[in-house]
Amino acid sequence: MIELRNLSKTFPTEEGLFTALDQVNLTIRDGDIYGIIGMSGAGKSTLVRCINLLERPTEGQVLIDGEDLMSLSPAALREKRRKISMIFQQFNLLMQRTCLDNICFPMEIAGVPKAKARQRAKELLEVVGLPDKAEAYPAMLSGGQKQRVAIARALASDPQVLLCDEATSALDPTTTRSILRLIQDINRRLGITVIVITHEMAVVEEICSHVAILDHGHVMETGTVEEVFSNPKTEAGRKLVYPDETPQEASGQGRMVRIVFKGGSSQQPLIASLAIDCGVKASILRANTKTINGQAFGTMLIGLPEDEEQVGRAMAYLNSQPNLTVEEETGNAE
């Protein structure tokens, strides 16, 4: 288990100290795929580098299985880091080495005999689906293939934790999905804890079970992906979950209500039912559906008349429906 306790990180600047992380507290269970999401500048990359102490926190604790990395000697920390691997947006492969030699590199540093390292590297190329690329150089590979080699290299040290820092941001959507499927498969087969740093909602929805929303160095929300994405409770969460909504959508629309559908309830004819059963004419301002961990979820922003009686009937009807979360919006749609 990974625990971050009161973790803070500051950097000196010409204007004074800049706080990149402020009292961050997170618990990540063994074998989880945990997403940390936020906009640019939220502190995501600083956070992930603090987990393996590539950036040393200004204060706080980083505990892995109860052991505080901040208290380890340099030699003990180096040993612990071998169990925490990392993959990056830009792959960071050694261009003058073949794919096989890139994968062997961390094993060479660890003193693994050459023959054993090469055999392990070949096995890892099988794991990532590139058995025929052993003697190819990175310049000969596509972006997705480079990332697969980078993943194989990260697995060479038999890690317990895999840190993914915007690992799919440089890839096209189809390749991104294939890499995410690979990471998910590795998590299931090898039981490796995966921490995904991203600004892309689709990445978290695709493979993560839990998520933390980071904003200007603060953890704003945590929970299961279903909990956080179906009902974000903070402005930072809402901007990420509903990025396309604008204040203009609220103008002239009367009272607004957000409806979150859970599971199969997204197929209910709610707007028709409001009109037929309640005599309330509602307008759809925005709607979308998504699949999270194999289940269908949907959100709908509707406009209701200003009439209090009609709003009351509509809210009573909506709140009586199973598997719905209903919330009246105030001010605007953001």
Coordinates of C-alpha atoms in Angstrom, one line a residue:
M1 CA 0.0 0.0 0.0
I2 CA 1.2 3.5 -0.8
E3 CA 0.4 6.3 1.6
L4 CA 1.1 10.0 1.1
R5 CA 0.8 11.9 4.3
N6 CA 0.7 15.7 4.5
L7 CA 2.9 15.8 1.5
S8 CA 4.1 19.3 0.4
K9 CA 6.6 20.5 -2.1
T10 CA 7.8 24.1 -2.6
F11 CA 10.3 25.6 -5.1
P12 CA 12.2 28.8 -4.8
T13 CA 11.4 31.4 -7.5
E14 CA 12.4 35.1 -8.0
E15 CA 9.0 36.1 -6.5
G16 CA 9.5 33.8 -3.5
L17 CA 8.5 30.2 -2.7
F18 CA 6.1 28.5 -5.1
T19 CA 3.9 25.7 -3.6
A20 CA 3.5 22.9 -6.1
L21 CA 1.9 20.5 -3.6
D22 CA 0.1 21.5 -0.4
Q23 CA -0.7 18.9 2.3
V24 CA -1.5 16.1 -0.1
N25 CA -3.0 12.9 1.6
L26 CA -3.7 9.8 -0.5
T27 CA -3.9 6.1 0.1
I28 CA -3.4 3.7 -2.9
R29 CA -4.2 0.1 -2.3
D30 CA -2.0 -2.8 -3.6
G31 CA -3.0 -3.9 -7.1
D32 CA -5.1 -0.8 -7.8
I33 CA -5.1 1.3 -10.9
Y34 CA -5.2 4.7 -9.4
G35 CA -5.7 7.8 -11.5
I36 CA -4.5 11.3 -10.6
I37 CA -6.0 13.9 -12.8
G38 CA -5.9 17.6 -13.1
M39 CA -5.4 20.5 -15.5
S40 CA -1.9 21.7 -16.6
G41 CA -0.1 23.2 -13.6
A42 CA -2.1 21.2 -11.1
G43 CA 1.0 19.5 -9.7
K44 CA 0.5 16.1 -11.1
S45 CA 4.1 15.5 -12.4
T46 CA 5.6 16.9 -9.2
L47 CA 3.4 14.5 -7.2
V48 CA 4.4 11.4 -9.2
R49 CA 8.1 12.4 -8.9
C50 CA 7.7 12.7 -5.2
I51 CA 6.3 9.2 -4.9
N52 CA 9.7 7.7 -5.9
L53 CA 11.6 10.7 -4.4
L54 CA 13.0 11.9 -7.7
E55 CA 11.7 15.1 -6.2
R56 CA 12.2 15.1 -2.5
P57 CA 9.1 16.5 -0.7
T58 CA 9.6 19.6 1.4
E59 CA 7.6 18.0 4.1
G60 CA 5.4 15.0 4.7
Q61 CA 5.8 11.2 4.4
V62 CA 5.8 8.8 1.5
L63 CA 5.1 5.3 2.9
I64 CA 5.2 2.1 0.9
D65 CA 4.1 -0.9 2.8
G66 CA 4.5 1.1 6.0
E67 CA 8.1 2.1 5.3
D68 CA 8.8 5.8 5.0
L69 CA 11.0 6.5 2.0
M70 CA 12.0 9.9 3.4
S71 CA 13.8 8.1 6.3
L72 CA 15.9 5.7 4.1
S73 CA 19.6 6.0 3.5
P74 CA 20.7 6.7 -0.1
A75 CA 21.6 3.0 -0.6
A76 CA 18.3 1.7 0.8
L77 CA 16.4 4.3 -1.3
R78 CA 18.1 3.1 -4.4
E79 CA 17.1 -0.5 -3.6
K80 CA 13.5 0.5 -2.9
R81 CA 13.3 2.5 -6.2
R82 CA 14.0 -0.7 -8.2
K83 CA 10.5 -1.7 -7.2
I84 CA 9.0 1.5 -8.5
S85 CA 9.2 1.8 -12.3
M86 CA 8.1 4.7 -14.4
I87 CA 7.0 5.3 -18.0
F88 CA 6.9 8.8 -19.6
Q89 CA 5.1 10.7 -22.4
Q90 CA 8.2 10.9 -24.5
F91 CA 9.3 7.2 -24.0
N92 CA 12.9 8.1 -23.1
L93 CA 14.5 5.2 -25.0
L94 CA 18.2 5.1 -25.8
M95 CA 18.2 5.7 -29.6
Q96 CA 21.6 4.0 -30.1
R97 CA 20.4 0.7 -28.5
T98 CA 18.1 -1.9 -30.0
C99 CA 14.8 -2.6 -28.3
L100 CA 16.3 -5.7 -26.6
D101 CA 19.2 -3.7 -25.3
N102 CA 16.9 -0.9 -24.1
I103 CA 15.0 -3.5 -22.0
C104 CA 18.3 -5.0 -20.7
F105 CA 19.6 -1.6 -19.6
P106 CA 18.1 -1.5 -16.1
M107 CA 19.1 -5.1 -15.5
E108 CA 22.7 -4.3 -16.5
I109 CA 22.7 -1.5 -13.9
A110 CA 21.3 -4.0 -11.3
G111 CA 24.1 -6.4 -12.1
V112 CA 22.0 -9.1 -13.7
P113 CA 24.1 -11.5 -15.8
K114 CA 23.9 -10.7 -19.5
A115 CA 22.5 -14.0 -20.7
K116 CA 19.8 -13.9 -18.0
A117 CA 19.0 -10.3 -18.8
R118 CA 18.6 -11.0 -22.5
Q119 CA 16.3 -13.9 -21.8
R120 CA 14.2 -11.8 -19.6
A121 CA 14.1 -9.0 -22.1
K122 CA 12.8 -11.4 -24.8
E123 CA 10.1 -12.6 -22.4
L124 CA 9.0 -9.0 -21.8
L125 CA 8.9 -8.3 -25.5
E126 CA 6.4 -11.1 -25.7
V127 CA 4.4 -9.6 -22.9
V128 CA 4.1 -6.3 -24.7
G129 CA 3.4 -7.9 -28.1
L130 CA 6.6 -7.1 -29.9
P131 CA 8.6 -10.4 -30.1
D132 CA 9.8 -9.5 -33.6
K133 CA 11.3 -6.1 -32.7
A134 CA 14.2 -7.3 -30.5
E135 CA 16.9 -6.1 -32.9
A136 CA 15.0 -3.0 -34.2
Y137 CA 16.1 0.5 -33.1
P138 CA 13.7 3.0 -31.6
A139 CA 13.8 5.2 -34.8
M140 CA 12.3 2.3 -36.7
L141 CA 9.2 2.1 -34.4
S142 CA 5.9 3.8 -34.3
G143 CA 4.9 5.9 -31.2
G144 CA 2.8 3.0 -29.8
Q145 CA 5.6 0.5 -30.3
K146 CA 8.1 2.8 -28.6
Q147 CA 5.8 3.0 -25.6
R148 CA 5.4 -0.8 -25.5
V149 CA 9.2 -1.1 -25.4
A150 CA 9.3 1.5 -22.6
I151 CA 6.7 -0.5 -20.7
A152 CA 8.8 -3.7 -21.2
R153 CA 11.9 -1.8 -19.9
A154 CA 9.9 -0.6 -16.8
L155 CA 8.9 -4.2 -16.1
A156 CA 12.5 -5.5 -16.3
S157 CA 13.1 -4.8 -12.6
D158 CA 10.0 -6.8 -11.5
P159 CA 8.4 -3.7 -10.0
Q160 CA 5.6 -3.6 -7.4
V161 CA 4.5 -0.1 -8.6
L162 CA 4.3 1.3 -12.1
L163 CA 4.1 5.1 -12.4
C164 CA 2.6 6.4 -15.7
D165 CA 3.3 10.1 -16.2
E166 CA 1.1 11.2 -19.2
A167 CA 2.1 7.9 -20.8
T168 CA -0.5 8.2 -23.6
S169 CA -0.5 11.9 -24.3
A170 CA 1.7 11.7 -27.3
L171 CA -0.3 8.9 -29.0
D172 CA -3.4 8.9 -31.2
P173 CA -6.7 7.7 -29.8
T174 CA -6.5 4.2 -31.3
T175 CA -3.0 3.6 -30.0
T176 CA -3.9 5.1 -26.7
R177 CA -6.6 2.5 -26.2
S178 CA -4.2 -0.3 -27.1
I179 CA -1.6 0.9 -24.6
L180 CA -4.3 1.3 -21.9
R181 CA -5.5 -2.2 -22.6
L182 CA -1.9 -3.4 -22.2
I183 CA -1.4 -1.6 -18.9
Q184 CA -4.7 -3.0 -17.6
D185 CA -3.6 -6.5 -18.7
I186 CA -0.3 -6.2 -16.9
N187 CA -2.0 -5.0 -13.8
R188 CA -4.3 -8.0 -13.8
R189 CA -1.7 -10.6 -14.7
L190 CA 1.2 -9.4 -12.6
G191 CA -0.7 -7.6 -9.7
I192 CA 1.4 -4.5 -10.1
T193 CA 0.0 -1.3 -8.6
V194 CA -0.4 1.3 -11.3
I195 CA -0.6 5.1 -10.8
V196 CA -1.8 7.0 -13.8
I197 CA -1.0 10.7 -14.1
T198 CA -3.1 12.3 -16.8
H199 CA -5.2 15.3 -17.8
E200 CA -7.4 13.1 -20.0
M201 CA -10.7 12.0 -18.6
A202 CA -11.0 9.2 -21.1
V203 CA -7.8 7.6 -19.7
V204 CA -9.2 7.5 -16.2
E205 CA -12.6 6.3 -17.3
E206 CA -11.0 3.5 -19.4
I207 CA -8.9 1.7 -16.8
C208 CA -8.8 3.3 -13.4
S209 CA -10.8 2.1 -10.4
H210 CA -10.1 5.1 -8.1
V211 CA -9.2 8.7 -8.9
A212 CA -8.0 11.8 -7.2
I213 CA -8.6 15.3 -8.6
L214 CA -5.7 17.6 -8.1
D215 CA -5.9 21.4 -8.5
H216 CA -3.2 23.9 -7.8
G217 CA -1.4 21.4 -5.6
H218 CA -4.4 20.4 -3.5
V219 CA -6.4 17.2 -3.6
M220 CA -9.9 18.3 -4.2
E221 CA -11.8 15.0 -4.5
T222 CA -11.0 11.3 -4.1
G223 CA -13.1 8.1 -4.5
T224 CA -14.0 5.5 -7.0
V225 CA -14.2 6.6 -10.6
E226 CA -17.9 6.0 -10.6
E227 CA -18.4 8.1 -7.4
V228 CA -16.3 11.1 -8.5
F229 CA -17.3 11.2 -12.2
S230 CA -21.0 10.6 -11.6
N231 CA -21.3 13.4 -9.0
P232 CA -18.3 15.7 -8.8
K233 CA -18.6 17.9 -5.7
T234 CA -16.0 20.6 -6.4
E235 CA -15.6 23.2 -9.1
A236 CA -12.3 21.6 -10.2
G237 CA -14.1 18.2 -10.5
R238 CA -17.0 19.7 -12.4
K239 CA -14.6 21.4 -14.9
L240 CA -13.0 18.1 -15.6
V241 CA -16.1 16.0 -15.8
Y242 CA -18.2 18.5 -17.7
P243 CA -15.5 20.4 -19.7
D244 CA -17.8 21.5 -22.6
E245 CA -20.5 23.2 -20.5
T246 CA -20.5 27.0 -20.7
P247 CA -22.4 29.7 -18.7
Q248 CA -24.1 30.6 -22.0
E249 CA -26.1 27.4 -21.8
A250 CA -27.8 28.7 -18.7
S251 CA -29.1 31.9 -20.3
G252 CA -32.9 32.0 -20.7
Q253 CA -33.3 28.4 -19.6
G254 CA -35.2 28.9 -16.3
R255 CA -34.3 26.4 -13.6
M256 CA -31.6 23.9 -14.4
V257 CA -31.3 20.4 -13.1
R258 CA -28.4 18.0 -13.5
I259 CA -29.4 14.3 -13.7
V260 CA -26.8 11.5 -13.4
F261 CA -27.8 8.1 -14.7
K262 CA -26.2 5.0 -13.1
G263 CA -26.1 1.7 -14.9
G264 CA -29.0 0.8 -17.2
S265 CA -31.1 3.8 -16.1
S266 CA -29.6 5.8 -18.9
Q267 CA -32.2 4.3 -21.2
Q268 CA -35.2 5.8 -19.3
P269 CA -37.4 8.2 -21.4
L270 CA -37.3 10.8 -18.6
I271 CA -38.1 13.9 -20.7
A272 CA -41.1 12.2 -22.2
S273 CA -42.2 11.0 -18.8
L274 CA -41.9 14.5 -17.3
A275 CA -44.2 15.9 -20.1
I276 CA -46.7 13.1 -20.1
D277 CA -46.9 12.1 -16.4
C278 CA -46.1 15.5 -14.8
G279 CA -47.2 18.0 -17.4
V280 CA -43.7 19.6 -17.3
K281 CA -42.0 20.6 -20.5
A282 CA -38.2 20.2 -20.0
S283 CA -35.5 21.2 -22.5
I284 CA -32.3 19.2 -22.8
L285 CA -29.3 21.6 -22.5
R286 CA -26.6 18.9 -22.7
A287 CA -26.4 15.1 -22.4
N288 CA -23.8 12.4 -22.8
T289 CA -23.2 8.8 -21.9
K290 CA -20.0 7.0 -21.1
T291 CA -18.8 3.6 -20.0
I292 CA -16.9 3.3 -16.8
N293 CA -15.5 -0.1 -15.7
G294 CA -17.9 -1.8 -18.1
Q295 CA -21.1 0.0 -16.8
A296 CA -23.1 2.7 -18.7
F297 CA -23.3 6.1 -17.0
G298 CA -24.8 9.2 -18.3
T299 CA -25.4 12.8 -17.4
M300 CA -28.1 15.2 -18.6
L301 CA -28.5 18.9 -18.0
I302 CA -32.1 20.0 -18.4
G303 CA -34.0 23.3 -18.2
L304 CA -37.3 23.5 -16.3
P305 CA -39.9 26.3 -16.3
E306 CA -39.6 29.0 -13.7
D307 CA -43.0 28.0 -12.2
E308 CA -42.4 26.6 -8.7
E309 CA -45.3 24.2 -8.8
Q310 CA -44.0 22.6 -12.0
V311 CA -40.4 22.5 -10.7
G312 CA -41.7 20.8 -7.5
R313 CA -43.6 18.1 -9.5
A314 CA -40.6 17.5 -11.7
M315 CA -38.1 17.2 -8.8
A316 CA -40.5 14.9 -6.9
Y317 CA -40.8 12.6 -10.0
L318 CA -37.0 12.6 -10.7
N319 CA -36.1 11.9 -7.1
S320 CA -38.5 9.0 -7.1
Q321 CA -36.6 7.2 -9.9
P322 CA -34.1 4.5 -9.0
N323 CA -30.4 4.8 -9.9
L324 CA -30.6 8.6 -10.5
T325 CA -28.7 11.4 -8.8
V326 CA -30.6 14.7 -9.2
E327 CA -29.1 18.1 -8.4
E328 CA -30.5 21.6 -9.1
E329 CA -27.9 23.9 -10.6
T330 CA -27.3 27.3 -9.3
G331 CA -26.1 30.2 -11.4
N332 CA -24.6 28.5 -14.4
A333 CA -23.6 25.2 -15.9
E334 CA -20.0 25.3 -14.9

